[in-house]
C-alpha positions in Angstrom: 10.2 77.9 13.3 13.8 79.1 13.2 16.0 77.8 16.1 18.4 80.0 18.1 21.3 78.1 16.6 20.2 79.0 13.0 19.8 82.7 14.0 23.4 82.7 15.3 25.0 80.5 12.7 23.9 82.5 9.6 25.4 85.9 10.7 28.5 84.2 12.0 29.1 82.2 8.9 28.5 85.2 6.6 30.8 87.4 8.7 33.4 84.7 9.0 33.4 84.3 5.2 33.7 88.0 4.8 36.7 88.0 7.1 38.3 85.1 5.3 37.9 86.9 2.0 39.4 90.1 3.4 42.4 88.1 4.7 42.9 86.6 1.3 42.7 90.0 -0.4 45.2 91.3 2.2 47.6 88.4 1.4 47.3 89.0 -2.4 47.7 92.8 -2.0 50.8 92.3 0.2 52.4 90.2 -2.5 51.7 92.9 -5.2 53.0 95.6 -2.9 50.2 98.1 -3.5 50.1 100.2 -0.3 46.7 101.7 -1.0 45.2 98.3 -1.6 46.8 96.9 1.6 45.4 99.7 3.7 41.9 99.3 2.2 42.0 95.5 2.9 43.1 96.1 6.5 40.3 98.7 7.0 37.6 96.3 5.6 39.0 93.4 7.7 38.8 95.6 10.8 35.2 96.6 10.0 34.2 92.9 9.6 35.8 91.9 12.8 34.2 94.8 14.7 30.8 93.8 13.4 31.3 90.2 14.5 32.4 91.3 18.0 29.4 93.7 18.3 27.0 90.9 17.3 28.4 88.7 20.1 28.2 91.6 22.6 24.5 92.1 21.8 23.7 88.3 21.9 25.9 86.9 24.8 23.3 84.3 25.8 23.1 82.8 22.3 
């Protein structure tokens, strides 16, 4: 049987890792100065954060 903690931890960890990767891409793109790549990284980062916030909104008791 899967515990509530495991149900919460897995999505959070995967989304957290996605956010971490997007921040690293944003850092690297800002160094290279590619405006299109920076905008793309910011958009993906925003999407990952939005998904994380929506997950917590839907599961406040967990």
